[in-house]
Amino acid sequence: MHSFAPIVLLATVLFLCDRVAAQDAATSESLATLKAGSAQDIASAISSLPDDTLNQPEIARQLTLLLNDDRAVVEHLMGRETVRERAWFKLLDLPSTAAVSILKEVSELETDRARARAFQAISRIGKPNLRAYEMTLPFCSDDDVYLRSRAISALNAVADDSDESVFQFGKLLLDSDPMVKWTVLDALDKRSKRIRPVIPEVIALLDDDSDVYIAISNHFTLPEKLRARAARLLARIGPDASDAMPKLKSLTGPDYNKNVRIWSATAICNIAESPPPQALDLLGQLLLDDRDREFVQNDAPEAIAQLGPSASGLLDSLERAKKHASAQIRWGLVDAFFAIDPDSAVSRCLPLMEDEDELVVEVVIDALSSRSISEPRVIAAYTRALRNHDGLFDQPASSAVDALANLGSDATAAVPALQLLAQDPSISDTLKDEVSAALESIR
């Protein structure tokens, strides 16, 4: 019986050797096509890279070098797509182990913008990695503001939660640029339970009235206030930030930006032994402020959600906010209801399934689906949403179909409605495929 063991071992070794050789051949072929002459050939090669080559260091390094390539791949009325952009999007598909390979080529990139793109990729795919941390840190003091901000964002991704990392971010918080400070605050927020030694530096930012324009904001083209971001972090820290109380109280006054007031009041509530009624009342007031204006945006729903059960006194204000003219306020209510009182949240959120804004409905569906709630009233609400597929990407019907599919056999009651939707000639092929998959999952 044991005589077969050497044969099995040899077969296994040969199989593994063949597999490694095949991977090496695939990698070599992919690298050759990535170095092809025309922009179209390179772009096509990027898009068709086999998944099993994406963990190869040479692939990551070559994609990084292509961030230098500004040749057009596609030109149209809305602009142009370049090799650089195609390479950047593929970098986002790489495993976190590719961070070091990307960093090895950063010095070969020709512009600060190209280097910033490399760091953006690392910030998306990165995980704690000491070597990547050491290679990123020198760029965090670069002369170019945008580059050092992106480098700090990457450092956030590859740094651990050690005291050394926290102290390093504390040093970076002394940067002169508000956008860089904002990026550092994001890094500290991720480590909020360990940042006691740098709390004084965070509190000092409450005196900074700088505006920050960030790429992705709740408020679109409006600037954010740096002191509001600092107050938001202090709210996460809680009682350890008690030294900030006098300044936070002054920032709740009517002369300050709305989000500064919101996050200062939230910080006061989280730092105090119990939320002061004045601070809670202010949050309720700011939630309902300008409720007849359609394009009002503020962080009140998110801030109230952060308070959790201690904000139960604001449930009536949240209920009234269901009639707020701003969809951004309405969809923010969903997380707040679940954070404050999970037992009543389903009953409070279901009326928002009838909201006129598809994004509000999608948020409700996502909240219910992520919690695998299969109550008959929830399935009935999903079923009603199947009739509404005229929104962007077949929404909100598409989200309802996904939610029903995730429930599997618990969603049997929705089968007739799904079958009816599948026969609707007006739905897209994509939605039709989603319905078929849902029916298979349920059955």
PDB file of C-alpha atoms in Angstrom, residues 90-235:
ATOM      1  CA  LYS A  90      -7.127  47.750 -12.811  1.00  0.00           C
ATOM      2  CA  LEU A  91      -4.822  48.592  -9.901  1.00  0.00           C
ATOM      3  CA  LEU A  92      -7.942  48.702  -7.735  1.00  0.00           C
ATOM      4  CA  ASP A  93      -8.525  45.012  -8.534  1.00  0.00           C
ATOM      5  CA  LEU A  94      -5.130  43.942  -7.224  1.00  0.00           C
ATOM      6  CA  PRO A  95      -4.702  42.168  -3.877  1.00  0.00           C
ATOM      7  CA  SER A  96      -3.369  44.085  -0.892  1.00  0.00           C
ATOM      8  CA  THR A  97       0.005  42.350  -1.276  1.00  0.00           C
ATOM      9  CA  ALA A  98       0.528  44.436  -4.434  1.00  0.00           C
ATOM     10  CA  ALA A  99       1.064  47.609  -2.387  1.00  0.00           C
ATOM     11  CA  VAL A 100       4.817  47.061  -2.069  1.00  0.00           C
ATOM     12  CA  SER A 101       5.165  46.323  -5.797  1.00  0.00           C
ATOM     13  CA  ILE A 102       3.321  49.550  -6.621  1.00  0.00           C
ATOM     14  CA  LEU A 103       5.516  51.542  -4.246  1.00  0.00           C
ATOM     15  CA  LYS A 104       8.691  50.228  -5.852  1.00  0.00           C
ATOM     16  CA  GLU A 105       7.769  52.094  -9.039  1.00  0.00           C
ATOM     17  CA  VAL A 106       6.499  55.368  -7.542  1.00  0.00           C
ATOM     18  CA  SER A 107       9.866  57.064  -8.069  1.00  0.00           C
ATOM     19  CA  GLU A 108       9.619  56.229 -11.791  1.00  0.00           C
ATOM     20  CA  LEU A 109       6.352  58.098 -12.207  1.00  0.00           C
ATOM     21  CA  GLU A 110       6.812  61.371 -14.044  1.00  0.00           C
ATOM     22  CA  THR A 111       4.397  63.710 -12.258  1.00  0.00           C
ATOM     23  CA  ASP A 112       3.058  64.331  -8.778  1.00  0.00           C
ATOM     24  CA  ARG A 113      -0.431  63.595 -10.101  1.00  0.00           C
ATOM     25  CA  ALA A 114       0.663  60.175 -11.338  1.00  0.00           C
ATOM     26  CA  ARG A 115       2.289  59.434  -7.985  1.00  0.00           C
ATOM     27  CA  ALA A 116      -0.864  60.582  -6.205  1.00  0.00           C
ATOM     28  CA  ARG A 117      -2.872  58.103  -8.289  1.00  0.00           C
ATOM     29  CA  ALA A 118      -0.576  55.293  -7.201  1.00  0.00           C
ATOM     30  CA  PHE A 119      -1.186  56.248  -3.563  1.00  0.00           C
ATOM     31  CA  GLN A 120      -4.927  56.416  -4.189  1.00  0.00           C
ATOM     32  CA  ALA A 121      -4.781  52.817  -5.397  1.00  0.00           C
ATOM     33  CA  ILE A 122      -2.851  51.778  -2.290  1.00  0.00           C
ATOM     34  CA  SER A 123      -5.390  53.532  -0.061  1.00  0.00           C
ATOM     35  CA  ARG A 124      -8.137  51.444  -1.722  1.00  0.00           C
ATOM     36  CA  ILE A 125      -6.444  48.040  -1.630  1.00  0.00           C
ATOM     37  CA  GLY A 126      -3.974  48.390   1.248  1.00  0.00           C
ATOM     38  CA  LYS A 127      -3.920  46.492   4.514  1.00  0.00           C
ATOM     39  CA  PRO A 128      -1.449  46.848   7.419  1.00  0.00           C
ATOM     40  CA  ASN A 129       2.002  46.171   6.019  1.00  0.00           C
ATOM     41  CA  LEU A 130       5.198  47.386   7.699  1.00  0.00           C
ATOM     42  CA  ARG A 131       7.260  47.492   4.492  1.00  0.00           C
ATOM     43  CA  ALA A 132       4.568  49.478   2.664  1.00  0.00           C
ATOM     44  CA  TYR A 133       4.295  51.802   5.678  1.00  0.00           C
ATOM     45  CA  GLU A 134       8.035  52.507   5.624  1.00  0.00           C
ATOM     46  CA  MET A 135       8.017  53.146   1.877  1.00  0.00           C
ATOM     47  CA  THR A 136       4.997  55.479   2.050  1.00  0.00           C
ATOM     48  CA  LEU A 137       6.023  57.609   5.030  1.00  0.00           C
ATOM     49  CA  PRO A 138       8.651  59.789   3.223  1.00  0.00           C
ATOM     50  CA  PHE A 139       6.016  60.977   0.730  1.00  0.00           C
ATOM     51  CA  CYS A 140       3.805  62.244   3.558  1.00  0.00           C
ATOM     52  CA  SER A 141       6.020  65.344   3.790  1.00  0.00           C
ATOM     53  CA  ASP A 142       6.241  66.018   0.041  1.00  0.00           C
ATOM     54  CA  ASP A 143       6.075  69.649  -1.137  1.00  0.00           C
ATOM     55  CA  ASP A 144       2.976  68.966  -3.249  1.00  0.00           C
ATOM     56  CA  VAL A 145      -0.125  69.284  -1.060  1.00  0.00           C
ATOM     57  CA  TYR A 146      -2.259  66.895  -3.065  1.00  0.00           C
ATOM     58  CA  LEU A 147       0.468  64.251  -3.199  1.00  0.00           C
ATOM     59  CA  ARG A 148       1.163  64.279   0.510  1.00  0.00           C
ATOM     60  CA  SER A 149      -2.568  64.155   1.243  1.00  0.00           C
ATOM     61  CA  ARG A 150      -2.922  61.035  -0.952  1.00  0.00           C
ATOM     62  CA  ALA A 151       0.210  59.553   0.598  1.00  0.00           C
ATOM     63  CA  ILE A 152      -1.244  60.030   4.095  1.00  0.00           C
ATOM     64  CA  SER A 153      -4.442  58.347   2.942  1.00  0.00           C
ATOM     65  CA  ALA A 154      -2.326  55.396   1.744  1.00  0.00           C
ATOM     66  CA  LEU A 155      -0.417  55.431   5.041  1.00  0.00           C
ATOM     67  CA  ASN A 156      -3.755  55.147   6.804  1.00  0.00           C
ATOM     68  CA  ALA A 157      -4.449  51.970   4.823  1.00  0.00           C
ATOM     69  CA  VAL A 158      -1.102  50.252   5.441  1.00  0.00           C
ATOM     70  CA  ALA A 159      -0.442  51.413   9.035  1.00  0.00           C
ATOM     71  CA  ASP A 160      -1.340  49.295  12.043  1.00  0.00           C
ATOM     72  CA  ASP A 161      -3.008  50.562  15.223  1.00  0.00           C
ATOM     73  CA  SER A 162       0.161  50.701  17.311  1.00  0.00           C
ATOM     74  CA  ASP A 163       1.178  53.642  19.495  1.00  0.00           C
ATOM     75  CA  GLU A 164       3.965  54.372  17.027  1.00  0.00           C
ATOM     76  CA  SER A 165       1.462  54.789  14.177  1.00  0.00           C
ATOM     77  CA  VAL A 166      -0.783  57.004  16.280  1.00  0.00           C
ATOM     78  CA  PHE A 167       2.136  59.245  17.269  1.00  0.00           C
ATOM     79  CA  GLN A 168       3.168  59.494  13.622  1.00  0.00           C
ATOM     80  CA  PHE A 169      -0.300  60.633  12.604  1.00  0.00           C
ATOM     81  CA  GLY A 170      -0.205  63.104  15.494  1.00  0.00           C
ATOM     82  CA  LYS A 171       2.939  64.634  13.986  1.00  0.00           C
ATOM     83  CA  LEU A 172       1.314  64.793  10.559  1.00  0.00           C
ATOM     84  CA  LEU A 173      -1.627  66.653  12.100  1.00  0.00           C
ATOM     85  CA  LEU A 174       0.715  69.641  12.478  1.00  0.00           C
ATOM     86  CA  ASP A 175       0.775  70.082   8.678  1.00  0.00           C
ATOM     87  CA  SER A 176      -0.061  73.598   7.512  1.00  0.00           C
ATOM     88  CA  ASP A 177      -2.657  72.592   4.909  1.00  0.00           C
ATOM     89  CA  PRO A 178      -6.322  72.075   5.959  1.00  0.00           C
ATOM     90  CA  MET A 179      -6.945  69.278   3.435  1.00  0.00           C
ATOM     91  CA  VAL A 180      -3.944  67.367   4.763  1.00  0.00           C
ATOM     92  CA  LYS A 181      -5.166  67.850   8.340  1.00  0.00           C
ATOM     93  CA  TRP A 182      -8.568  66.486   7.266  1.00  0.00           C
ATOM     94  CA  THR A 183      -6.906  63.364   5.833  1.00  0.00           C
ATOM     95  CA  VAL A 184      -4.966  62.839   9.055  1.00  0.00           C
ATOM     96  CA  LEU A 185      -8.182  63.172  11.075  1.00  0.00           C
ATOM     97  CA  ASP A 186      -9.638  60.364   8.954  1.00  0.00           C
ATOM     98  CA  ALA A 187      -6.660  58.200   9.919  1.00  0.00           C
ATOM     99  CA  LEU A 188      -7.058  59.045  13.601  1.00  0.00           C
ATOM    100  CA  ASP A 189     -10.791  58.371  13.396  1.00  0.00           C
ATOM    101  CA  LYS A 190      -9.980  54.820  12.298  1.00  0.00           C
ATOM    102  CA  ARG A 191      -7.916  54.461  15.500  1.00  0.00           C
ATOM    103  CA  SER A 192     -10.166  56.561  17.755  1.00  0.00           C
ATOM    104  CA  LYS A 193      -9.923  54.203  20.747  1.00  0.00           C
ATOM    105  CA  ARG A 194      -6.118  54.556  20.881  1.00  0.00           C
ATOM    106  CA  ILE A 195      -5.479  58.243  20.255  1.00  0.00           C
ATOM    107  CA  ARG A 196      -5.547  59.636  23.809  1.00  0.00           C
ATOM    108  CA  PRO A 197      -1.951  60.991  23.524  1.00  0.00           C
ATOM    109  CA  VAL A 198      -2.842  63.228  20.550  1.00  0.00           C
ATOM    110  CA  ILE A 199      -6.227  64.483  21.792  1.00  0.00           C
ATOM    111  CA  PRO A 200      -4.779  67.955  22.604  1.00  0.00           C
ATOM    112  CA  GLU A 201      -3.771  68.392  18.955  1.00  0.00           C
ATOM    113  CA  VAL A 202      -7.295  67.450  17.861  1.00  0.00           C
ATOM    114  CA  ILE A 203      -8.859  69.879  20.340  1.00  0.00           C
ATOM    115  CA  ALA A 204      -6.603  72.657  19.007  1.00  0.00           C
ATOM    116  CA  LEU A 205      -8.259  72.278  15.601  1.00  0.00           C
ATOM    117  CA  LEU A 206     -11.541  73.511  17.076  1.00  0.00           C
ATOM    118  CA  ASP A 207      -9.994  76.978  16.699  1.00  0.00           C
ATOM    119  CA  ASP A 208      -9.314  76.426  12.995  1.00  0.00           C
ATOM    120  CA  ASP A 209     -12.003  77.980  10.777  1.00  0.00           C
ATOM    121  CA  SER A 210     -10.513  76.623   7.537  1.00  0.00           C
ATOM    122  CA  ASP A 211     -12.697  75.448   4.685  1.00  0.00           C
ATOM    123  CA  VAL A 212     -11.877  72.131   3.039  1.00  0.00           C
ATOM    124  CA  TYR A 213     -13.104  71.063  -0.377  1.00  0.00           C
ATOM    125  CA  ILE A 214     -13.086  67.279  -0.482  1.00  0.00           C
ATOM    126  CA  ALA A 215     -13.821  65.078  -3.490  1.00  0.00           C
ATOM    127  CA  ILE A 216     -16.642  63.084  -1.915  1.00  0.00           C
ATOM    128  CA  SER A 217     -18.860  65.072   0.396  1.00  0.00           C
ATOM    129  CA  ASN A 218     -22.387  64.937   1.748  1.00  0.00           C
ATOM    130  CA  HIS A 219     -22.652  68.506   0.581  1.00  0.00           C
ATOM    131  CA  PHE A 220     -21.412  68.219  -2.994  1.00  0.00           C
ATOM    132  CA  THR A 221     -19.732  71.491  -4.031  1.00  0.00           C
ATOM    133  CA  LEU A 222     -19.982  73.139  -0.606  1.00  0.00           C
ATOM    134  CA  PRO A 223     -16.841  73.315   1.533  1.00  0.00           C
ATOM    135  CA  GLU A 224     -16.579  71.404   4.788  1.00  0.00           C
ATOM    136  CA  LYS A 225     -15.318  73.018   7.978  1.00  0.00           C
ATOM    137  CA  LEU A 226     -12.156  71.533   9.438  1.00  0.00           C
ATOM    138  CA  ARG A 227     -13.324  72.301  12.987  1.00  0.00           C
ATOM    139  CA  ALA A 228     -16.500  70.282  12.299  1.00  0.00           C
ATOM    140  CA  ARG A 229     -14.334  67.283  11.346  1.00  0.00           C
ATOM    141  CA  ALA A 230     -12.367  67.710  14.562  1.00  0.00           C
ATOM    142  CA  ALA A 231     -15.578  67.871  16.622  1.00  0.00           C
ATOM    143  CA  ARG A 232     -16.808  64.736  14.875  1.00  0.00           C
ATOM    144  CA  LEU A 233     -13.667  62.871  15.944  1.00  0.00           C
ATOM    145  CA  LEU A 234     -14.000  64.172  19.506  1.00  0.00           C
ATOM    146  CA  ALA A 235     -17.539  62.782  19.523  1.00  0.00           C
TER     147      ALA A 235
END
